[in-house]
Amino acid sequence: MMIRSGWSPLSPADGVLHIAQTQAINDIVNDYNLAAAASVSTPMRVGIDASSISEQPDRRLPFRNLVGSLLYLANRTRPDVSFACGLLCRYMDRYTTVHWQAAKHVVRYLKATSEHGLLFKRRSGTCKDQPLDLVCYSDASFGTDQLTGRSTTGFTCYINGCLVSWSSRLQPTVALSTAEAEYMVIAAAAQDVVFLRQLLMDLDEPEAGATKILTDNQAAIAIGNDHVTRPRTKHIRVRHHFVRELIADGTIVLQHCPGTRMVADALTKALDKQTFEQHLPRLVGTATAETEQRKAVEGEC
């Protein structure tokens, strides 16, 4: 079942719901005269220098309108462009032609992937009798904002392998280490986890056991599991130690995930083509790709 925009009940025929905003993407492509523009394979070029600002941006460029349209897609069905849109949003009042070209780059990427969207599949085989499985991946890019030195948060939450929540945003304060930045992401992801667990309880489908939050930073895991105040971590704001409370009461458990498998990496920085395409299937997909995957793993939880 394919939905171009909006939401619809799950199709009982194939048990797969694919939500895409193809028409909205095509409208943006046409509105900004990019139908003939060359397609690109990633939402943002690696190494782009977006730090240049203008106190008097060229108001003739419809930069704000375009970024607003892209943000609408990123927040609904296209998590793969969340980082690019978040970065561009930081320059709404001081954009330059560099930012304008970067915004059009996102459109060229969307033009090439307009059929991508969110995938939801009905449980089948032995999975039908299993509790719902909620898993969250969290990552951070340390100190990458060139204007403030703040880090970027990225996390994705899955229920039975289906993406249901994601975030890519600038952290509110400067982290003093990679471990601190990663710990701050875990705290942000944990807030979504608490909400999703409550939602599953309301649906009479409570998760069995603690929710796994995966990170590629062992030091961040140690901070979460350590209730002792230490010289290198004593400055961390109290609000982030919400994580320790959730670990103690059995709501979450922190686990290590190799960096090569950390899908949330795509929500923290621009990636090269090979790395980005490695993570892409966990972020978005097509109905055809989902059908092939379902044939390969049918009956597995």
PDB file of C-alpha atoms in Angstrom:
ATOM      1  CA  MET A   1       0.000   0.000   0.000  1.00  0.00           C
ATOM      2  CA  MET A   2       1.472   3.366  -1.076  1.00  0.00           C
ATOM      3  CA  ILE A   3       0.380   6.735   0.278  1.00  0.00           C
ATOM      4  CA  ARG A   4       1.660   9.857  -1.458  1.00  0.00           C
ATOM      5  CA  SER A   5       0.830  12.164   1.424  1.00  0.00           C
ATOM      6  CA  GLY A   6      -1.137  11.969   4.637  1.00  0.00           C
ATOM      7  CA  TRP A   7      -1.952   8.895   6.669  1.00  0.00           C
ATOM      8  CA  SER A   8      -4.110   5.862   6.092  1.00  0.00           C
ATOM      9  CA  PRO A   9      -5.029   2.582   7.827  1.00  0.00           C
ATOM     10  CA  LEU A  10      -2.790  -0.407   7.225  1.00  0.00           C
ATOM     11  CA  SER A  11      -3.726  -2.416   4.179  1.00  0.00           C
ATOM     12  CA  PRO A  12      -4.767  -5.924   5.226  1.00  0.00           C
ATOM     13  CA  ALA A  13      -3.841  -7.183   1.764  1.00  0.00           C
ATOM     14  CA  ASP A  14      -0.066  -7.023   2.069  1.00  0.00           C
ATOM     15  CA  GLY A  15       0.524  -5.864   5.651  1.00  0.00           C
ATOM     16  CA  VAL A  16       2.893  -3.108   4.528  1.00  0.00           C
ATOM     17  CA  LEU A  17       2.280   0.619   4.811  1.00  0.00           C
ATOM     18  CA  HIS A  18       4.573   2.909   2.837  1.00  0.00           C
ATOM     19  CA  ILE A  19       4.134   6.631   3.442  1.00  0.00           C
ATOM     20  CA  ALA A  20       5.792   8.946   0.932  1.00  0.00           C
ATOM     21  CA  GLN A  21       5.349  12.589  -0.042  1.00  0.00           C
ATOM     22  CA  THR A  22       6.276  12.226  -3.678  1.00  0.00           C
ATOM     23  CA  GLN A  23       3.863  14.857  -4.930  1.00  0.00           C
ATOM     24  CA  ALA A  24       5.025  17.390  -2.357  1.00  0.00           C
ATOM     25  CA  ILE A  25       8.622  16.812  -3.461  1.00  0.00           C
ATOM     26  CA  ASN A  26       7.709  17.180  -7.125  1.00  0.00           C
ATOM     27  CA  ASP A  27       5.910  20.433  -6.336  1.00  0.00           C
ATOM     28  CA  ILE A  28       9.020  21.824  -4.640  1.00  0.00           C
ATOM     29  CA  VAL A  29      11.199  20.755  -7.573  1.00  0.00           C
ATOM     30  CA  ASN A  30       8.898  22.558 -10.002  1.00  0.00           C
ATOM     31  CA  ASP A  31       8.379  25.632  -7.815  1.00  0.00           C
ATOM     32  CA  TYR A  32      12.124  26.268  -7.740  1.00  0.00           C
ATOM     33  CA  ASN A  33      12.769  25.347 -11.383  1.00  0.00           C
ATOM     34  CA  LEU A  34      14.988  22.367 -10.590  1.00  0.00           C
ATOM     35  CA  ALA A  35      13.312  19.750 -12.772  1.00  0.00           C
ATOM     36  CA  ALA A  36      16.261  19.787 -15.179  1.00  0.00           C
ATOM     37  CA  ALA A  37      18.913  19.984 -12.452  1.00  0.00           C
ATOM     38  CA  ALA A  38      21.287  17.063 -12.022  1.00  0.00           C
ATOM     39  CA  SER A  39      20.385  14.647  -9.251  1.00  0.00           C
ATOM     40  CA  VAL A  40      22.738  14.005  -6.318  1.00  0.00           C
ATOM     41  CA  SER A  41      23.164  10.976  -4.060  1.00  0.00           C
ATOM     42  CA  THR A  42      23.428  12.668  -0.635  1.00  0.00           C
ATOM     43  CA  PRO A  43      21.486  15.535   0.976  1.00  0.00           C
ATOM     44  CA  MET A  44      24.596  17.611   1.717  1.00  0.00           C
ATOM     45  CA  ARG A  45      28.172  17.722   0.477  1.00  0.00           C
ATOM     46  CA  VAL A  46      30.876  16.623   2.907  1.00  0.00           C
ATOM     47  CA  GLY A  47      33.103  19.505   3.957  1.00  0.00           C
ATOM     48  CA  ILE A  48      30.718  22.317   3.083  1.00  0.00           C
ATOM     49  CA  ASP A  49      31.659  25.526   4.913  1.00  0.00           C
ATOM     50  CA  ALA A  50      28.365  26.997   6.071  1.00  0.00           C
ATOM     51  CA  SER A  51      29.932  29.264   8.690  1.00  0.00           C
ATOM     52  CA  SER A  52      30.028  32.336   6.451  1.00  0.00           C
ATOM     53  CA  ILE A  53      27.183  34.675   7.365  1.00  0.00           C
ATOM     54  CA  SER A  54      25.689  37.844   5.979  1.00  0.00           C
ATOM     55  CA  GLU A  55      24.220  40.601   8.136  1.00  0.00           C
ATOM     56  CA  GLN A  56      22.222  41.709   5.099  1.00  0.00           C
ATOM     57  CA  PRO A  57      21.134  38.561   3.226  1.00  0.00           C
ATOM     58  CA  ASP A  58      19.798  38.839  -0.297  1.00  0.00           C
ATOM     59  CA  ARG A  59      16.039  38.954   0.264  1.00  0.00           C
ATOM     60  CA  ARG A  60      15.471  38.184  -3.400  1.00  0.00           C
ATOM     61  CA  LEU A  61      16.494  34.595  -2.702  1.00  0.00           C
ATOM     62  CA  PRO A  62      13.472  32.649  -1.349  1.00  0.00           C
ATOM     63  CA  PHE A  63      15.750  30.823   1.078  1.00  0.00           C
ATOM     64  CA  ARG A  64      13.375  30.842   4.035  1.00  0.00           C
ATOM     65  CA  ASN A  65      10.456  29.580   1.980  1.00  0.00           C
ATOM     66  CA  LEU A  66      12.501  26.733   0.541  1.00  0.00           C
ATOM     67  CA  VAL A  67      13.958  25.639   3.882  1.00  0.00           C
ATOM     68  CA  GLY A  68      10.487  25.755   5.425  1.00  0.00           C
ATOM     69  CA  SER A  69       9.189  23.427   2.715  1.00  0.00           C
ATOM     70  CA  LEU A  70      12.126  21.059   3.204  1.00  0.00           C
ATOM     71  CA  LEU A  71      11.655  21.077   6.970  1.00  0.00           C
ATOM     72  CA  TYR A  72       8.035  20.003   6.480  1.00  0.00           C
ATOM     73  CA  LEU A  73       9.280  16.880   4.691  1.00  0.00           C
ATOM     74  CA  ALA A  74      12.102  16.212   7.162  1.00  0.00           C
ATOM     75  CA  ASN A  75       9.737  16.275  10.126  1.00  0.00           C
ATOM     76  CA  ARG A  76       7.188  13.928   8.584  1.00  0.00           C
ATOM     77  CA  THR A  77       8.499  11.322   6.167  1.00  0.00           C
ATOM     78  CA  ARG A  78      12.127  12.132   5.298  1.00  0.00           C
ATOM     79  CA  PRO A  79      14.465  11.692   8.274  1.00  0.00           C
ATOM     80  CA  ASP A  80      17.344  11.333   5.822  1.00  0.00           C
ATOM     81  CA  VAL A  81      17.326  15.104   5.189  1.00  0.00           C
ATOM     82  CA  SER A  82      16.875  16.092   8.842  1.00  0.00           C
ATOM     83  CA  PHE A  83      20.502  17.051   9.431  1.00  0.00           C
ATOM     84  CA  ALA A  84      20.774  19.104   6.250  1.00  0.00           C
ATOM     85  CA  CYS A  85      17.550  20.970   7.047  1.00  0.00           C
ATOM     86  CA  GLY A  86      18.575  21.545  10.652  1.00  0.00           C
ATOM     87  CA  LEU A  87      21.894  23.015   9.569  1.00  0.00           C
ATOM     88  CA  LEU A  88      20.235  25.352   7.071  1.00  0.00           C
ATOM     89  CA  CYS A  89      17.743  26.514   9.703  1.00  0.00           C
ATOM     90  CA  ARG A  90      20.615  27.978  11.710  1.00  0.00           C
ATOM     91  CA  TYR A  91      21.118  30.611   9.007  1.00  0.00           C
ATOM     92  CA  MET A  92      17.569  31.845   8.423  1.00  0.00           C
ATOM     93  CA  ASP A  93      18.505  35.452   9.246  1.00  0.00           C
ATOM     94  CA  ARG A  94      22.030  35.491   7.817  1.00  0.00           C
ATOM     95  CA  TYR A  95      22.106  33.233   4.807  1.00  0.00           C
ATOM     96  CA  THR A  96      24.447  33.623   1.857  1.00  0.00           C
ATOM     97  CA  THR A  97      24.574  32.118  -1.614  1.00  0.00           C
ATOM     98  CA  VAL A  98      26.443  29.160  -0.050  1.00  0.00           C
ATOM     99  CA  HIS A  99      23.376  28.313   2.019  1.00  0.00           C
ATOM    100  CA  TRP A 100      21.069  28.890  -0.940  1.00  0.00           C
ATOM    101  CA  GLN A 101      23.047  26.442  -3.066  1.00  0.00           C
ATOM    102  CA  ALA A 102      23.062  23.935  -0.198  1.00  0.00           C
ATOM    103  CA  ALA A 103      19.272  24.174   0.059  1.00  0.00           C
ATOM    104  CA  LYS A 104      18.925  23.508  -3.672  1.00  0.00           C
ATOM    105  CA  HIS A 105      21.297  20.563  -3.230  1.00  0.00           C
ATOM    106  CA  VAL A 106      18.774  19.021  -0.817  1.00  0.00           C
ATOM    107  CA  VAL A 107      16.034  19.449  -3.426  1.00  0.00           C
ATOM    108  CA  ARG A 108      18.166  17.734  -6.059  1.00  0.00           C
ATOM    109  CA  TYR A 109      18.653  14.813  -3.668  1.00  0.00           C
ATOM    110  CA  LEU A 110      14.925  14.605  -2.948  1.00  0.00           C
ATOM    111  CA  LYS A 111      14.191  14.690  -6.669  1.00  0.00           C
ATOM    112  CA  ALA A 112      16.270  11.543  -7.096  1.00  0.00           C
ATOM    113  CA  THR A 113      14.635   9.795  -4.121  1.00  0.00           C
ATOM    114  CA  SER A 114      11.059  11.071  -4.255  1.00  0.00           C
ATOM    115  CA  GLU A 115       9.614   7.576  -3.733  1.00  0.00           C
ATOM    116  CA  HIS A 116      11.401   7.137  -0.412  1.00  0.00           C
ATOM    117  CA  GLY A 117       9.407   7.416   2.789  1.00  0.00           C
ATOM    118  CA  LEU A 118       8.498   5.640   6.006  1.00  0.00           C
ATOM    119  CA  LEU A 119       7.829   1.902   6.066  1.00  0.00           C
ATOM    120  CA  PHE A 120       5.615   0.060   8.517  1.00  0.00           C
ATOM    121  CA  LYS A 121       4.983  -3.663   8.331  1.00  0.00           C
ATOM    122  CA  ARG A 122       2.593  -5.941  10.134  1.00  0.00           C
ATOM    123  CA  ARG A 123       4.084  -8.662  12.301  1.00  0.00           C
ATOM    124  CA  SER A 124       3.871 -12.122  10.782  1.00  0.00           C
ATOM    125  CA  GLY A 125       4.782 -15.719  11.570  1.00  0.00           C
ATOM    126  CA  THR A 126       6.101 -16.345  15.065  1.00  0.00           C
ATOM    127  CA  CYS A 127       6.532 -12.580  15.585  1.00  0.00           C
ATOM    128  CA  LYS A 128       2.781 -12.120  16.084  1.00  0.00           C
ATOM    129  CA  ASP A 129       2.945 -13.487  19.620  1.00  0.00           C
ATOM    130  CA  GLN A 130       6.095 -11.592  20.614  1.00  0.00           C
ATOM    131  CA  PRO A 131       6.019  -8.327  22.633  1.00  0.00           C
ATOM    132  CA  LEU A 132       6.729  -5.154  20.701  1.00  0.00           C
ATOM    133  CA  ASP A 133      10.438  -4.331  20.611  1.00  0.00           C
ATOM    134  CA  LEU A 134      11.450  -0.691  21.115  1.00  0.00           C
ATOM    135  CA  VAL A 135      15.075   0.203  20.304  1.00  0.00           C
ATOM    136  CA  CYS A 136      16.772   3.580  20.066  1.00  0.00           C
ATOM    137  CA  TYR A 137      20.060   4.564  18.377  1.00  0.00           C
ATOM    138  CA  SER A 138      21.803   7.736  19.589  1.00  0.00           C
ATOM    139  CA  ASP A 139      24.826   9.613  18.280  1.00  0.00           C
ATOM    140  CA  ALA A 140      26.497  13.028  18.383  1.00  0.00           C
ATOM    141  CA  SER A 141      29.021  14.944  16.315  1.00  0.00           C
ATOM    142  CA  PHE A 142      31.266  16.715  18.807  1.00  0.00           C
ATOM    143  CA  GLY A 143      31.724  20.478  18.548  1.00  0.00           C
ATOM    144  CA  THR A 144      30.932  20.658  14.851  1.00  0.00           C
ATOM    145  CA  ASP A 145      28.935  23.897  14.851  1.00  0.00           C
ATOM    146  CA  GLN A 146      31.456  26.387  13.528  1.00  0.00           C
ATOM    147  CA  LEU A 147      29.786  29.415  15.102  1.00  0.00           C
ATOM    148  CA  THR A 148      29.087  28.178  18.639  1.00  0.00           C
ATOM    149  CA  GLY A 149      31.220  25.068  19.150  1.00  0.00           C
ATOM    150  CA  ARG A 150      28.132  23.102  20.135  1.00  0.00           C
ATOM    151  CA  SER A 151      27.551  19.494  19.113  1.00  0.00           C
ATOM    152  CA  THR A 152      24.741  18.011  17.047  1.00  0.00           C
ATOM    153  CA  THR A 153      22.314  15.473  18.487  1.00  0.00           C
ATOM    154  CA  GLY A 154      20.881  12.651  16.405  1.00  0.00           C
ATOM    155  CA  PHE A 155      18.713   9.707  17.409  1.00  0.00           C
ATOM    156  CA  THR A 156      16.268   7.253  15.855  1.00  0.00           C
ATOM    157  CA  CYS A 157      13.669   5.086  17.615  1.00  0.00           C
ATOM    158  CA  TYR A 158      12.260   1.872  16.146  1.00  0.00           C
ATOM    159  CA  ILE A 159       9.340  -0.347  17.101  1.00  0.00           C
ATOM    160  CA  ASN A 160       9.801  -3.829  15.643  1.00  0.00           C
ATOM    161  CA  GLY A 161      12.322  -2.414  13.198  1.00  0.00           C
ATOM    162  CA  CYS A 162      10.005   0.363  11.950  1.00  0.00           C
ATOM    163  CA  LEU A 163      11.170   3.947  12.410  1.00  0.00           C
ATOM    164  CA  VAL A 164       8.653   5.856  14.554  1.00  0.00           C
ATOM    165  CA  SER A 165      10.629   8.797  15.957  1.00  0.00           C
ATOM    166  CA  TRP A 166      13.795  10.704  15.095  1.00  0.00           C
ATOM    167  CA  SER A 167      15.587  13.940  15.898  1.00  0.00           C
ATOM    168  CA  SER A 168      18.494  15.982  14.576  1.00  0.00           C
ATOM    169  CA  ARG A 169      19.235  19.227  16.366  1.00  0.00           C
ATOM    170  CA  LEU A 170      21.938  21.426  17.828  1.00  0.00           C
ATOM    171  CA  GLN A 171      22.633  20.716  21.482  1.00  0.00           C
ATOM    172  CA  PRO A 172      21.583  23.534  23.849  1.00  0.00           C
ATOM    173  CA  THR A 173      24.984  23.852  25.544  1.00  0.00           C
ATOM    174  CA  VAL A 174      28.638  23.279  24.677  1.00  0.00           C
ATOM    175  CA  ALA A 175      29.912  19.813  25.588  1.00  0.00           C
ATOM    176  CA  LEU A 176      33.457  19.600  26.930  1.00  0.00           C
ATOM    177  CA  SER A 177      34.144  16.133  25.535  1.00  0.00           C
ATOM    178  CA  THR A 178      32.836  13.587  23.073  1.00  0.00           C
ATOM    179  CA  ALA A 179      31.579  11.466  25.963  1.00  0.00           C
ATOM    180  CA  GLU A 180      29.575  14.374  27.365  1.00  0.00           C
ATOM    181  CA  ALA A 181      28.050  15.125  23.953  1.00  0.00           C
ATOM    182  CA  GLU A 182      27.068  11.479  23.542  1.00  0.00           C
ATOM    183  CA  TYR A 183      25.621  11.385  27.063  1.00  0.00           C
ATOM    184  CA  MET A 184      23.506  14.450  26.299  1.00  0.00           C
ATOM    185  CA  VAL A 185      22.085  12.671  23.252  1.00  0.00           C
ATOM    186  CA  ILE A 186      21.229   9.632  25.351  1.00  0.00           C
ATOM    187  CA  ALA A 187      19.299  11.908  27.723  1.00  0.00           C
ATOM    188  CA  ALA A 188      17.372  13.431  24.819  1.00  0.00           C
ATOM    189  CA  ALA A 189      16.626  10.018  23.323  1.00  0.00           C
ATOM    190  CA  ALA A 190      15.519   8.724  26.724  1.00  0.00           C
ATOM    191  CA  GLN A 191      12.773  11.346  26.820  1.00  0.00           C
ATOM    192  CA  ASP A 192      11.336   9.978  23.580  1.00  0.00           C
ATOM    193  CA  VAL A 193      11.696   6.436  24.899  1.00  0.00           C
ATOM    194  CA  VAL A 194       9.629   7.276  27.988  1.00  0.00           C
ATOM    195  CA  PHE A 195       6.893   8.743  25.788  1.00  0.00           C
ATOM    196  CA  LEU A 196       6.880   5.765  23.422  1.00  0.00           C
ATOM    197  CA  ARG A 197       6.763   3.274  26.291  1.00  0.00           C
ATOM    198  CA  GLN A 198       3.779   5.119  27.745  1.00  0.00           C
ATOM    199  CA  LEU A 199       2.120   5.096  24.324  1.00  0.00           C
ATOM    200  CA  LEU A 200       2.604   1.335  24.008  1.00  0.00           C
ATOM    201  CA  MET A 201       1.062   0.869  27.449  1.00  0.00           C
ATOM    202  CA  ASP A 202      -1.952   2.944  26.397  1.00  0.00           C
ATOM    203  CA  LEU A 203      -2.303   0.648  23.378  1.00  0.00           C
ATOM    204  CA  ASP A 204      -2.176  -2.356  25.720  1.00  0.00           C
ATOM    205  CA  GLU A 205       1.117  -3.427  24.112  1.00  0.00           C
ATOM    206  CA  PRO A 206       3.666  -2.734  26.881  1.00  0.00           C
ATOM    207  CA  GLU A 207       7.290  -3.445  26.119  1.00  0.00           C
ATOM    208  CA  ALA A 208       8.726  -6.387  28.006  1.00  0.00           C
ATOM    209  CA  GLY A 209      11.825  -5.332  29.915  1.00  0.00           C
ATOM    210  CA  ALA A 210      14.066  -2.309  29.536  1.00  0.00           C
ATOM    211  CA  THR A 211      14.353  -0.376  26.279  1.00  0.00           C
ATOM    212  CA  LYS A 212      17.788  -0.553  24.658  1.00  0.00           C
ATOM    213  CA  ILE A 213      19.445   2.756  23.845  1.00  0.00           C
ATOM    214  CA  LEU A 214      22.480   2.120  21.667  1.00  0.00           C
ATOM    215  CA  THR A 215      25.516   4.389  21.485  1.00  0.00           C
ATOM    216  CA  ASP A 216      28.961   4.003  19.953  1.00  0.00           C
ATOM    217  CA  ASN A 217      30.671   5.658  22.936  1.00  0.00           C
ATOM    218  CA  GLN A 218      31.729   3.436  25.831  1.00  0.00           C
ATOM    219  CA  ALA A 219      32.562   6.411  28.059  1.00  0.00           C
ATOM    220  CA  ALA A 220      28.992   7.724  27.778  1.00  0.00           C
ATOM    221  CA  ILE A 221      27.702   4.311  28.854  1.00  0.00           C
ATOM    222  CA  ALA A 222      30.038   4.414  31.852  1.00  0.00           C
ATOM    223  CA  ILE A 223      28.747   7.859  32.877  1.00  0.00           C
ATOM    224  CA  GLY A 224      25.172   6.608  32.753  1.00  0.00           C
ATOM    225  CA  ASN A 225      25.929   3.538  34.833  1.00  0.00           C
ATOM    226  CA  ASP A 226      28.121   5.372  37.360  1.00  0.00           C
ATOM    227  CA  HIS A 227      26.347   7.168  40.227  1.00  0.00           C
ATOM    228  CA  VAL A 228      29.585   8.584  41.607  1.00  0.00           C
ATOM    229  CA  THR A 229      30.520  12.234  40.995  1.00  0.00           C
ATOM    230  CA  ARG A 230      33.949  12.323  39.367  1.00  0.00           C
ATOM    231  CA  PRO A 231      36.276  15.243  38.527  1.00  0.00           C
ATOM    232  CA  ARG A 232      35.809  14.908  34.762  1.00  0.00           C
ATOM    233  CA  THR A 233      32.016  14.610  34.856  1.00  0.00           C
ATOM    234  CA  LYS A 234      30.981  16.659  37.892  1.00  0.00           C
ATOM    235  CA  HIS A 235      30.119  19.668  35.703  1.00  0.00           C
ATOM    236  CA  ILE A 236      27.502  17.801  33.626  1.00  0.00           C
ATOM    237  CA  ARG A 237      24.116  19.391  34.146  1.00  0.00           C
ATOM    238  CA  VAL A 238      21.751  17.592  36.487  1.00  0.00           C
ATOM    239  CA  ARG A 239      19.002  17.310  33.855  1.00  0.00           C
ATOM    240  CA  HIS A 240      21.089  14.851  31.839  1.00  0.00           C
ATOM    241  CA  HIS A 241      21.353  12.478  34.804  1.00  0.00           C
ATOM    242  CA  PHE A 242      17.725  11.666  34.131  1.00  0.00           C
ATOM    243  CA  VAL A 243      19.431   8.777  32.320  1.00  0.00           C
ATOM    244  CA  ARG A 244      20.761   7.314  35.568  1.00  0.00           C
ATOM    245  CA  GLU A 245      17.292   7.317  37.110  1.00  0.00           C
ATOM    246  CA  LEU A 246      15.802   5.477  34.136  1.00  0.00           C
ATOM    247  CA  ILE A 247      18.579   2.885  34.259  1.00  0.00           C
ATOM    248  CA  ALA A 248      18.040   2.382  37.983  1.00  0.00           C
ATOM    249  CA  ASP A 249      14.294   1.787  37.648  1.00  0.00           C
ATOM    250  CA  GLY A 250      14.702  -0.587  34.703  1.00  0.00           C
ATOM    251  CA  THR A 251      13.185   1.663  32.040  1.00  0.00           C
ATOM    252  CA  ILE A 252      16.271   1.738  29.811  1.00  0.00           C
ATOM    253  CA  VAL A 253      19.557  -0.069  29.385  1.00  0.00           C
ATOM    254  CA  LEU A 254      22.586   1.329  27.552  1.00  0.00           C
ATOM    255  CA  GLN A 255      24.368  -0.871  25.033  1.00  0.00           C
ATOM    256  CA  HIS A 256      27.339  -0.338  22.760  1.00  0.00           C
ATOM    257  CA  CYS A 257      26.895  -0.291  18.987  1.00  0.00           C
ATOM    258  CA  PRO A 258      29.852  -0.217  16.557  1.00  0.00           C
ATOM    259  CA  GLY A 259      30.195   3.109  14.785  1.00  0.00           C
ATOM    260  CA  THR A 260      29.869   1.430  11.392  1.00  0.00           C
ATOM    261  CA  ARG A 261      26.342   0.322  12.323  1.00  0.00           C
ATOM    262  CA  MET A 262      25.238   3.529  14.034  1.00  0.00           C
ATOM    263  CA  VAL A 263      22.348   4.686  11.851  1.00  0.00           C
ATOM    264  CA  ALA A 264      21.910   7.904  13.872  1.00  0.00           C
ATOM    265  CA  ASP A 265      25.266   9.056  12.477  1.00  0.00           C
ATOM    266  CA  ALA A 266      23.359  10.222   9.392  1.00  0.00           C
ATOM    267  CA  LEU A 267      21.459  12.701  11.581  1.00  0.00           C
ATOM    268  CA  THR A 268      24.557  14.378  13.025  1.00  0.00           C
ATOM    269  CA  LYS A 269      26.685  15.363  10.035  1.00  0.00           C
ATOM    270  CA  ALA A 270      27.095  15.177   6.276  1.00  0.00           C
ATOM    271  CA  LEU A 271      28.329  11.746   5.192  1.00  0.00           C
ATOM    272  CA  ASP A 272      30.111  10.494   2.102  1.00  0.00           C
ATOM    273  CA  LYS A 273      28.068   8.560  -0.450  1.00  0.00           C
ATOM    274  CA  GLN A 274      29.159   5.086   0.652  1.00  0.00           C
ATOM    275  CA  THR A 275      28.515   5.637   4.367  1.00  0.00           C
ATOM    276  CA  PHE A 276      25.240   7.460   3.787  1.00  0.00           C
ATOM    277  CA  GLU A 277      23.864   4.744   1.523  1.00  0.00           C
ATOM    278  CA  GLN A 278      24.824   2.136   4.114  1.00  0.00           C
ATOM    279  CA  HIS A 279      22.518   3.787   6.674  1.00  0.00           C
ATOM    280  CA  LEU A 280      19.778   4.884   4.259  1.00  0.00           C
ATOM    281  CA  PRO A 281      17.700   1.654   4.291  1.00  0.00           C
ATOM    282  CA  ARG A 282      17.203   2.044   8.057  1.00  0.00           C
ATOM    283  CA  LEU A 283      15.926   5.598   7.571  1.00  0.00           C
ATOM    284  CA  VAL A 284      13.753   5.453   4.470  1.00  0.00           C
ATOM    285  CA  GLY A 285      12.928   3.024   1.714  1.00  0.00           C
ATOM    286  CA  THR A 286      10.587   2.079  -1.078  1.00  0.00           C
ATOM    287  CA  ALA A 287       7.693  -0.326  -1.127  1.00  0.00           C
ATOM    288  CA  THR A 288       9.605  -2.518  -3.603  1.00  0.00           C
ATOM    289  CA  ALA A 289      12.635  -2.728  -1.325  1.00  0.00           C
ATOM    290  CA  GLU A 290      10.436  -3.587   1.633  1.00  0.00           C
ATOM    291  CA  THR A 291       8.729  -6.378  -0.290  1.00  0.00           C
ATOM    292  CA  GLU A 292      12.066  -7.971  -1.128  1.00  0.00           C
ATOM    293  CA  GLN A 293      13.270  -7.653   2.449  1.00  0.00           C
ATOM    294  CA  ARG A 294      10.048  -9.178   3.768  1.00  0.00           C
ATOM    295  CA  LYS A 295      10.504 -12.210   1.530  1.00  0.00           C
ATOM    296  CA  ALA A 296      14.011 -12.716   2.885  1.00  0.00           C
ATOM    297  CA  VAL A 297      13.197 -12.436   6.599  1.00  0.00           C
ATOM    298  CA  GLU A 298       9.585 -13.622   6.811  1.00  0.00           C
ATOM    299  CA  GLY A 299       8.943 -15.362  10.089  1.00  0.00           C
ATOM    300  CA  GLU A 300      11.878 -13.774  11.889  1.00  0.00           C
ATOM    301  CA  CYS A 301      11.404 -11.388  14.811  1.00  0.00           C
TER     302      CYS A 301
END
